[in-house]
PDB file of C-alpha atoms in Angstrom:
ATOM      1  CA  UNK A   1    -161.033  33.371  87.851  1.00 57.00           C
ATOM      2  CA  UNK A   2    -162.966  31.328  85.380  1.00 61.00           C
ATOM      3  CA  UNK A   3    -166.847  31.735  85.486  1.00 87.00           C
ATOM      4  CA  UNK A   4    -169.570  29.791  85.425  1.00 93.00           C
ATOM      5  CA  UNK A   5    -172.824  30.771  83.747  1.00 94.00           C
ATOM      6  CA  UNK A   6    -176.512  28.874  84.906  1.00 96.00           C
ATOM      7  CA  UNK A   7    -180.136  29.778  84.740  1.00 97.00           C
ATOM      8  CA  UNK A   8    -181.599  32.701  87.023  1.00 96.00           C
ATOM      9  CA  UNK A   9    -184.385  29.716  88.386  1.00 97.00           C
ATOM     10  CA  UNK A  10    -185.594  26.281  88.072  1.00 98.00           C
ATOM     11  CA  UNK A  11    -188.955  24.974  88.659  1.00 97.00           C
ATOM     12  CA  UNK A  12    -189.202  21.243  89.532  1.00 96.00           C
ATOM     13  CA  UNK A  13    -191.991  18.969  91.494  1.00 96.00           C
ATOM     14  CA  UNK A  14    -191.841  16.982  94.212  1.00 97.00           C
ATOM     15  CA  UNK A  15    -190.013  13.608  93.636  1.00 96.00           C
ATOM     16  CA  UNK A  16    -188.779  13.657  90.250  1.00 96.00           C
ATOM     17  CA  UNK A  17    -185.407  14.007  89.216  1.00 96.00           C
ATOM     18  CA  UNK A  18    -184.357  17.765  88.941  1.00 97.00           C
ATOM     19  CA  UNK A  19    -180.696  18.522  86.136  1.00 98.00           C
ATOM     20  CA  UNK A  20    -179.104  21.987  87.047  1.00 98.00           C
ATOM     21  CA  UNK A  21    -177.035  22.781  84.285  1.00 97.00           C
ATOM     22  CA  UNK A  22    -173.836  24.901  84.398  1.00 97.00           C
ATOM     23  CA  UNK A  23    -171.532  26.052  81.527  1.00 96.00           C
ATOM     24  CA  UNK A  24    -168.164  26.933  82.376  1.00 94.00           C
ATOM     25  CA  UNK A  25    -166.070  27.260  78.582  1.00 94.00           C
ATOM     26  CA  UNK A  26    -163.357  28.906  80.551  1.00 91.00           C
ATOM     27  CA  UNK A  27    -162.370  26.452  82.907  1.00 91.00           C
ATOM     28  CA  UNK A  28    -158.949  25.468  83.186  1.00 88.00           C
ATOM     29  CA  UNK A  29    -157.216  22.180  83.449  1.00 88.00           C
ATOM     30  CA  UNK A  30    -156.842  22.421  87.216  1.00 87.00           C
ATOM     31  CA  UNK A  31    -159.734  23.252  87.675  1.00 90.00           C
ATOM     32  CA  UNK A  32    -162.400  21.800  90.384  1.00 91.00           C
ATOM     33  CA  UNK A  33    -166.234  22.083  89.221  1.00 94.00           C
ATOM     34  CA  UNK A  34    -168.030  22.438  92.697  1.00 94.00           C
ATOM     35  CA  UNK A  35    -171.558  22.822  93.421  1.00 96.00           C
ATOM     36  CA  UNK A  36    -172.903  24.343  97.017  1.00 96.00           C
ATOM     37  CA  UNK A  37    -176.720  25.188  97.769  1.00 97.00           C
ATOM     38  CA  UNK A  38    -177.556  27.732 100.258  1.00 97.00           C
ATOM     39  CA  UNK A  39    -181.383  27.836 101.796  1.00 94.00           C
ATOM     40  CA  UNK A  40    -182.773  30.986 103.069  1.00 90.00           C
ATOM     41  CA  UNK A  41    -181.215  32.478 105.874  1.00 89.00           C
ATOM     42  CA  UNK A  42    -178.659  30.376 105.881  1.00 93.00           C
ATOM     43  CA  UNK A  43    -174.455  29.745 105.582  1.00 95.00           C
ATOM     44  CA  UNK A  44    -174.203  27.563 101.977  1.00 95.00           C
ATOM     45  CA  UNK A  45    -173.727  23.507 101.911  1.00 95.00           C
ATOM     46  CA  UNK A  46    -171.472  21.128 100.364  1.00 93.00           C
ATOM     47  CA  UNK A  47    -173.394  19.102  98.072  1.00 96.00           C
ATOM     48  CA  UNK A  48    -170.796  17.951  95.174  1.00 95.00           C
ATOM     49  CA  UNK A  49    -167.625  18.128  93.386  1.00 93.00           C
ATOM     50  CA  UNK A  50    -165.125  16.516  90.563  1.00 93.00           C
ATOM     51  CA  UNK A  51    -162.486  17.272  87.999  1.00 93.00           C
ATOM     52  CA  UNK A  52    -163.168  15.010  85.073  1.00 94.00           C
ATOM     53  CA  UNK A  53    -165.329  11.947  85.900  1.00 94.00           C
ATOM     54  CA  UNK A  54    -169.077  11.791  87.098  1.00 95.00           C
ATOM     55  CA  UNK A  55    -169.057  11.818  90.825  1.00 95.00           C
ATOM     56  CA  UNK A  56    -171.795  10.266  92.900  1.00 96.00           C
ATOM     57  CA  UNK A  57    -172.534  11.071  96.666  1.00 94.00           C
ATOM     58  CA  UNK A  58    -175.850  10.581  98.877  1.00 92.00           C
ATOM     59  CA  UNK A  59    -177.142  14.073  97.594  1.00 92.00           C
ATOM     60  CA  UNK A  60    -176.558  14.233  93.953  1.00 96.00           C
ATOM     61  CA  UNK A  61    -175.052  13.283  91.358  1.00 98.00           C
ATOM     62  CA  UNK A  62    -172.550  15.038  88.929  1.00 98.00           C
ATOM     63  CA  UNK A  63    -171.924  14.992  85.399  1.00 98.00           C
ATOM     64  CA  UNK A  64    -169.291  16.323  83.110  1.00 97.00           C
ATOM     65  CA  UNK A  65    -169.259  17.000  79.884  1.00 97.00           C
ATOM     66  CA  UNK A  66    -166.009  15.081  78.389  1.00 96.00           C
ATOM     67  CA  UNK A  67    -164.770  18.456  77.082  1.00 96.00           C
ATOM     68  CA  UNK A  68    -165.450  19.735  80.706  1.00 96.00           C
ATOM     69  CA  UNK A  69    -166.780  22.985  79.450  1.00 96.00           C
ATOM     70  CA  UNK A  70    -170.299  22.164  80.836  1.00 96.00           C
ATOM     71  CA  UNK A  71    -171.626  20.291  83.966  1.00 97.00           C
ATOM     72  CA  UNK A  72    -174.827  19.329  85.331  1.00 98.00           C
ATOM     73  CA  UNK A  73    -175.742  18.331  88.977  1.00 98.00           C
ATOM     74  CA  UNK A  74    -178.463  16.086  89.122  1.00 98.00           C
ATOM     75  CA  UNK A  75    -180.928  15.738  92.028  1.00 97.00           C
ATOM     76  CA  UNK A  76    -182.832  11.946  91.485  1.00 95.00           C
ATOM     77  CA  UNK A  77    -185.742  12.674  93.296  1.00 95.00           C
ATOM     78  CA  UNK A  78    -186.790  16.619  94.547  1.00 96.00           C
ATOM     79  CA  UNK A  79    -188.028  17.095  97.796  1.00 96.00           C
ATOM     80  CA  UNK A  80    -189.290  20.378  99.184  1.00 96.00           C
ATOM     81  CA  UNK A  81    -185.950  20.916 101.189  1.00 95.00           C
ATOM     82  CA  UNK A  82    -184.231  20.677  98.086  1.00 96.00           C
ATOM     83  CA  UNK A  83    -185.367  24.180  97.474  1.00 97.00           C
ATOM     84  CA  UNK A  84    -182.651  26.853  97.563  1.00 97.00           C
ATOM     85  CA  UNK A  85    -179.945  28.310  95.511  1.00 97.00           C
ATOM     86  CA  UNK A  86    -177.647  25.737  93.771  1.00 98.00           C
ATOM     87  CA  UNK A  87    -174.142  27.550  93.080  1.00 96.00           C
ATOM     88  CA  UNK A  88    -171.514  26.197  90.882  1.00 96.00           C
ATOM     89  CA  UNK A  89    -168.604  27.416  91.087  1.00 93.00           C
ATOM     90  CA  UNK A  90    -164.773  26.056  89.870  1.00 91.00           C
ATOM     91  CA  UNK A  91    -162.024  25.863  92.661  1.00 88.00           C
ATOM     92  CA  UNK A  92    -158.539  26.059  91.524  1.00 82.00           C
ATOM     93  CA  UNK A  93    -156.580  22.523  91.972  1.00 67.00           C
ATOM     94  CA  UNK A  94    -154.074  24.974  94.440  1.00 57.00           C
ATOM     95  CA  UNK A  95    -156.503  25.845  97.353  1.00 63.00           C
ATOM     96  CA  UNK A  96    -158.264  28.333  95.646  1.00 69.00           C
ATOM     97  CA  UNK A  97    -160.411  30.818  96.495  1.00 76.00           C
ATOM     98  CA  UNK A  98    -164.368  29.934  96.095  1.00 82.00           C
ATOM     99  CA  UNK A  99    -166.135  32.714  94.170  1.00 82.00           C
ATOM    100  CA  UNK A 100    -169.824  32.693  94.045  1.00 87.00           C
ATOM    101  CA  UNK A 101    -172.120  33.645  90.872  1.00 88.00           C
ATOM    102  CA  UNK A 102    -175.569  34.574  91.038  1.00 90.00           C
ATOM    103  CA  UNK A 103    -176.547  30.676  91.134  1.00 96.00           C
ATOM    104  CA  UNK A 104    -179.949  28.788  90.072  1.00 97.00           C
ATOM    105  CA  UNK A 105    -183.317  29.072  92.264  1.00 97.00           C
ATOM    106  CA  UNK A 106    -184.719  25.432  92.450  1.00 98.00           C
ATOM    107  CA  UNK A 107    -188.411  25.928  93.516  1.00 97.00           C
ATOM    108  CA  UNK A 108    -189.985  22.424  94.240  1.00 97.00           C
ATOM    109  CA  UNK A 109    -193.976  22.282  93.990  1.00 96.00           C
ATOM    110  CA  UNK A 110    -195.447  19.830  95.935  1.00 94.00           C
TER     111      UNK A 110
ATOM    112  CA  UNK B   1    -169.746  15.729 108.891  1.00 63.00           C
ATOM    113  CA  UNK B   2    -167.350  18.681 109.422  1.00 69.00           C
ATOM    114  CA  UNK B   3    -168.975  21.379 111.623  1.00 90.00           C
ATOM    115  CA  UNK B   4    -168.236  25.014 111.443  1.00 95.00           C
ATOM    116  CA  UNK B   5    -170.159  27.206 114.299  1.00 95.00           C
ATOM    117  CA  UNK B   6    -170.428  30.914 114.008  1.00 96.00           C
ATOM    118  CA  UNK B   7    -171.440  33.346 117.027  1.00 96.00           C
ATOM    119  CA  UNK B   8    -173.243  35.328 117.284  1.00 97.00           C
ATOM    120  CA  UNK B   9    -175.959  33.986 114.816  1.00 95.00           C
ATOM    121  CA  UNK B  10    -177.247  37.903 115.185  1.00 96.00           C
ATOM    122  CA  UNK B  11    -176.249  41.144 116.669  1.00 97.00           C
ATOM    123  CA  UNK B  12    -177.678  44.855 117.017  1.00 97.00           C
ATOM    124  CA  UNK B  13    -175.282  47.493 117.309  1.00 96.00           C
ATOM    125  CA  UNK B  14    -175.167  51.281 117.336  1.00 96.00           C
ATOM    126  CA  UNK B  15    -173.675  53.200 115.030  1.00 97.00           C
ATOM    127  CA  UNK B  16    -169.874  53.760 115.925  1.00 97.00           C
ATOM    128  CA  UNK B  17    -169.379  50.714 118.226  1.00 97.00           C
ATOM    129  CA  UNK B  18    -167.194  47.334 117.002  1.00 97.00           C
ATOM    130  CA  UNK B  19    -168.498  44.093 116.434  1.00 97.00           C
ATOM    131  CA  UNK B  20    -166.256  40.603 116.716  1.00 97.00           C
ATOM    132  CA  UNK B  21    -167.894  37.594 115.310  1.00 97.00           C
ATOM    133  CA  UNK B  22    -166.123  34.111 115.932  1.00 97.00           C
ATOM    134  CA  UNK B  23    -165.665  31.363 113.520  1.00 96.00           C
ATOM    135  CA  UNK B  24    -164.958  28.140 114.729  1.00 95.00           C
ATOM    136  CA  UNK B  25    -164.576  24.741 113.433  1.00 93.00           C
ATOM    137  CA  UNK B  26    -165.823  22.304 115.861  1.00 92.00           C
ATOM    138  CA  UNK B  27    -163.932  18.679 114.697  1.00 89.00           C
ATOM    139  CA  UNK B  28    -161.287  19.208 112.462  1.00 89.00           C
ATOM    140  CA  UNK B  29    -158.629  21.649 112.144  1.00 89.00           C
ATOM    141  CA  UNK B  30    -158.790  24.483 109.644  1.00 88.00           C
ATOM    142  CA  UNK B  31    -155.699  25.776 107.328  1.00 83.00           C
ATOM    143  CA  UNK B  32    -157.288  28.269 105.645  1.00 88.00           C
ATOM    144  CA  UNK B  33    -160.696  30.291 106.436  1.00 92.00           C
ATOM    145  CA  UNK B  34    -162.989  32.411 104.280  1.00 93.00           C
ATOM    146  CA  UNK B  35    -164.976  35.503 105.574  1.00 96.00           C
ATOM    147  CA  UNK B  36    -167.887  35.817 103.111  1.00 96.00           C
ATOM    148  CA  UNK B  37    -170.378  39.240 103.039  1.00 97.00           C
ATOM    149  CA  UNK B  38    -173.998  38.683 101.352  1.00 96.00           C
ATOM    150  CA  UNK B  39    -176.177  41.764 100.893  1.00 95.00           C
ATOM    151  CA  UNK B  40    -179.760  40.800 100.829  1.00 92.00           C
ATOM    152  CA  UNK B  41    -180.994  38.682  97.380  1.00 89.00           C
ATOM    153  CA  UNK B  42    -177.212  38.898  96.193  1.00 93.00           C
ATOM    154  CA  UNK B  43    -174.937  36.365  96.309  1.00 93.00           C
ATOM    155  CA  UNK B  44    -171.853  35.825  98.761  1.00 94.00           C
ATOM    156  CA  UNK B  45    -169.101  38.006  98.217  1.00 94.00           C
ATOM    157  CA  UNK B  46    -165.513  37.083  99.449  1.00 94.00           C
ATOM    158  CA  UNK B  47    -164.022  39.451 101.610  1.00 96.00           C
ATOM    159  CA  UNK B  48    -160.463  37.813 102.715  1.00 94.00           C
ATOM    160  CA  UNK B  49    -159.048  34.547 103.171  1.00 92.00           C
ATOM    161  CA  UNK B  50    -156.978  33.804 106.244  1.00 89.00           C
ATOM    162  CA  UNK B  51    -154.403  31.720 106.925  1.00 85.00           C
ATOM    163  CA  UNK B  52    -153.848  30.133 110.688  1.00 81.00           C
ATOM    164  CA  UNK B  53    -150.759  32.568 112.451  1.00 80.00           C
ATOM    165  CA  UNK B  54    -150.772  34.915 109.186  1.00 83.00           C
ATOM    166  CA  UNK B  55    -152.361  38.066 107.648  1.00 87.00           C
ATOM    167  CA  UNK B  56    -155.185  37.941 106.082  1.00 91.00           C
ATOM    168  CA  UNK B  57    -155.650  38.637 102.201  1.00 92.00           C
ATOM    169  CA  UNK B  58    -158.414  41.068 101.700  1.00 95.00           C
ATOM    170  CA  UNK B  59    -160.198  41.073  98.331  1.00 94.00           C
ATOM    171  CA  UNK B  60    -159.867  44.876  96.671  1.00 93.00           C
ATOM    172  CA  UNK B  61    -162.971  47.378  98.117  1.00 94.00           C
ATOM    173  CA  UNK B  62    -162.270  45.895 101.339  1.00 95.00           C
ATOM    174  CA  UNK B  63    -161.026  47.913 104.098  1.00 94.00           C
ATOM    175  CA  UNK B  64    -158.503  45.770 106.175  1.00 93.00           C
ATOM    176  CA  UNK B  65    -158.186  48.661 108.693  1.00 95.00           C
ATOM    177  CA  UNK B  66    -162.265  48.153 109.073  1.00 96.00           C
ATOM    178  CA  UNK B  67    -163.171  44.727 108.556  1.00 97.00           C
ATOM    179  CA  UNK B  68    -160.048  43.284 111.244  1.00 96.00           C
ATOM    180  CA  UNK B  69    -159.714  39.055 110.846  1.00 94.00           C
ATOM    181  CA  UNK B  70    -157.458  37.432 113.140  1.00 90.00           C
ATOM    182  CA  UNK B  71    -156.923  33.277 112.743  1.00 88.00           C
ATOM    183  CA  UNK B  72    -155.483  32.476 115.427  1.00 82.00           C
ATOM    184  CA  UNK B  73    -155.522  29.436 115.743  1.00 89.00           C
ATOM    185  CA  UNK B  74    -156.354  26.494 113.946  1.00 89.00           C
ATOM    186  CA  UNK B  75    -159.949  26.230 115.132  1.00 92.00           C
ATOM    187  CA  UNK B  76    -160.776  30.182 115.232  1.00 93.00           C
ATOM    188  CA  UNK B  77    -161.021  32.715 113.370  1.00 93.00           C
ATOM    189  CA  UNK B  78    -162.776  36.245 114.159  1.00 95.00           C
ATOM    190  CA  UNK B  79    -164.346  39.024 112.040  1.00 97.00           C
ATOM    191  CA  UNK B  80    -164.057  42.762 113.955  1.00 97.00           C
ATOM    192  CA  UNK B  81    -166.440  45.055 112.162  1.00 97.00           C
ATOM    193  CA  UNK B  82    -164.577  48.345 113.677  1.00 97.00           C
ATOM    194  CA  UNK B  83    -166.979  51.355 114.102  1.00 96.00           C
ATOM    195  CA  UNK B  84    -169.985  50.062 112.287  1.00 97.00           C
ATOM    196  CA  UNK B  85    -172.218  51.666 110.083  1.00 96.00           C
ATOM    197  CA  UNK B  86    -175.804  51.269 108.891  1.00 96.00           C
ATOM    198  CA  UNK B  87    -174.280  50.200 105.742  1.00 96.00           C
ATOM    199  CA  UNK B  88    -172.188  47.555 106.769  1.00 97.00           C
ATOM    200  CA  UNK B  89    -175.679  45.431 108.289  1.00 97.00           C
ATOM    201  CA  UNK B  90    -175.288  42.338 105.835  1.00 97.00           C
ATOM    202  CA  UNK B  91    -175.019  38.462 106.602  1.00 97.00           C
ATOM    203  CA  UNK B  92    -171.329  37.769 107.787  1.00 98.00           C
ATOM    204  CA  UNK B  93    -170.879  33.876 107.095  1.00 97.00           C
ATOM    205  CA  UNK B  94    -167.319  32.094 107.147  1.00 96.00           C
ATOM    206  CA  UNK B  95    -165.958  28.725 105.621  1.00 94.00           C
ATOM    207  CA  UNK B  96    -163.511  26.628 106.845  1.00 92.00           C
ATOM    208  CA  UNK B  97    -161.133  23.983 104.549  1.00 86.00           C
ATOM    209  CA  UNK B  98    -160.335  20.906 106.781  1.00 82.00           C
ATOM    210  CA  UNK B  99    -156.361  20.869 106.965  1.00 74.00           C
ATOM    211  CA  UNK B 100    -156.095  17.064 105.181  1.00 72.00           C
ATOM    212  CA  UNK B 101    -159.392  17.534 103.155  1.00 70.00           C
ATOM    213  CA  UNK B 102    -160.534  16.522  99.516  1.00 74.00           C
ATOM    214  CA  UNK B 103    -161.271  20.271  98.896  1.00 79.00           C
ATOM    215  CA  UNK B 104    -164.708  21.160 100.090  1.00 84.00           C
ATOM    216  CA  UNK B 105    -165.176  23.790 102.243  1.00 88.00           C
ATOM    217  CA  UNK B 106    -167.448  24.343 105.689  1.00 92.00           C
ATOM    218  CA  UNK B 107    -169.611  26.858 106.072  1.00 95.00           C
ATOM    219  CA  UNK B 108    -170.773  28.220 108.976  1.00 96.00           C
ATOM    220  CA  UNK B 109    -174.842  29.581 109.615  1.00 95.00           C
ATOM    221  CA  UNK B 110    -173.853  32.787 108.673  1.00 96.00           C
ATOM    222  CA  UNK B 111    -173.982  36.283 111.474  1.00 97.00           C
ATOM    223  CA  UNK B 112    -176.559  38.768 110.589  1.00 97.00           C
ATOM    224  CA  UNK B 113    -175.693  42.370 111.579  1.00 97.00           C
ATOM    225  CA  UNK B 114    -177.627  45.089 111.989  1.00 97.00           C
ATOM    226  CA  UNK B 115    -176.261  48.578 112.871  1.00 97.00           C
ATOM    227  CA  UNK B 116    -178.979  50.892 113.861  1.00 96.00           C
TER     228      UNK B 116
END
């Protein structure tokens, strides 16, 4: 399985924009880049995912790198429930299993 | 949004006695489910992936004969920790992909378990 590789923790503030990045050099052609974010005590949550092009949705934004080797999920404006663990992870086009790193710790400071 | 419900959301147990948790997703039917372990300030670790009215594929270090996942149907699936041990108390979650879906998957709020 190709792997993804992002910072131990983030450190953002309330209301501005917050850019996870997430390098993944190994990732195939069929490859899926999602992202999931799990809060404490909790099962993880869809938040985003695409192949090639930027992808938009009503809880982030994604963008890829053209060569696809890096991605970054972008959160416009940080709110305190925005803190948790961000995962990225790539999903084989084929169903896939869905193997979690270590992910990114977003703290958000009010 | 797709809703995947696990149960129980936490369980005591002694030492020696099984424990089923259920996995269910609640409006839309489910192909394939996930049974996820996460040790505490570690990330989720896959232990099989199920298929509705098939075996289960267990990832390697995990016991099939202990950790017993039956999907059967496609709304259910169930995770029977057989004679537990202290060292099996972890966070049991499952995931769910919806049958005609874009490739996300469901998660459900996780099953703590604690074996005394």
């Amino acid at each position: 399985d190709a792997k993804t590789t992002q910072p131990n923790s983030m450190e953002s503030n309330e209301e501005e924009p917050v850019h996870l990045p997430c390098n993944h050099s190994t990732i195939s052609g069929t490859d899926y880049i999602h992202w999931y974010r799990q809060l404490p005590s909790q099962g993880p949550e869809y938040v985003i995912h695409g192949l090639t092009s930027n992808v938009n949705n009503r809880m982030a934004s994604l963008a890829i790198a053209e060569d696809r080797k890096s991605s970054t999920l972008i959160l416009h404006r940080a709110t305190l429930r925005d803190a948790a663990v961000y995962y990225c992870i790539l999903r084989p086009l084929i169903q896939g299993n869905l193997i979690f790193g270590k992910g990114t710790k977003l703290s958000v400071k009010p | 949004g797709a809703v995947v419900s696990q149960h129980p959301s936490w369980v005591i147990c002694k030492s020696g006695t099984s424990v089923k948790i259920e996995c269910r997703s609640l409006d839309f039917q489910a192909t394939t489910m996930f049974w996820y372990r996460q040790f505490p300030k570690q990330s989720l670790m896959l232990m099989a992936t199920s298929n509705e009215g098939s075996k289960a594929t267990y990832e390697q270090g995990v016991e099939k004969d202990k950790f017993l996942i039956n999907h059967a149907s496609l709304t259910l699936s169930t995770l029977t920790v057989t004679s537990a041990h202290p060292e099996d108390s972890s966070f049991y979650i499952c995931s769910a992909e919806r049958r005609e879906g874009t490739g996300e998957l469901f998660f459900g709020e996780g099953s703590r378990l604690t074996v005394l």
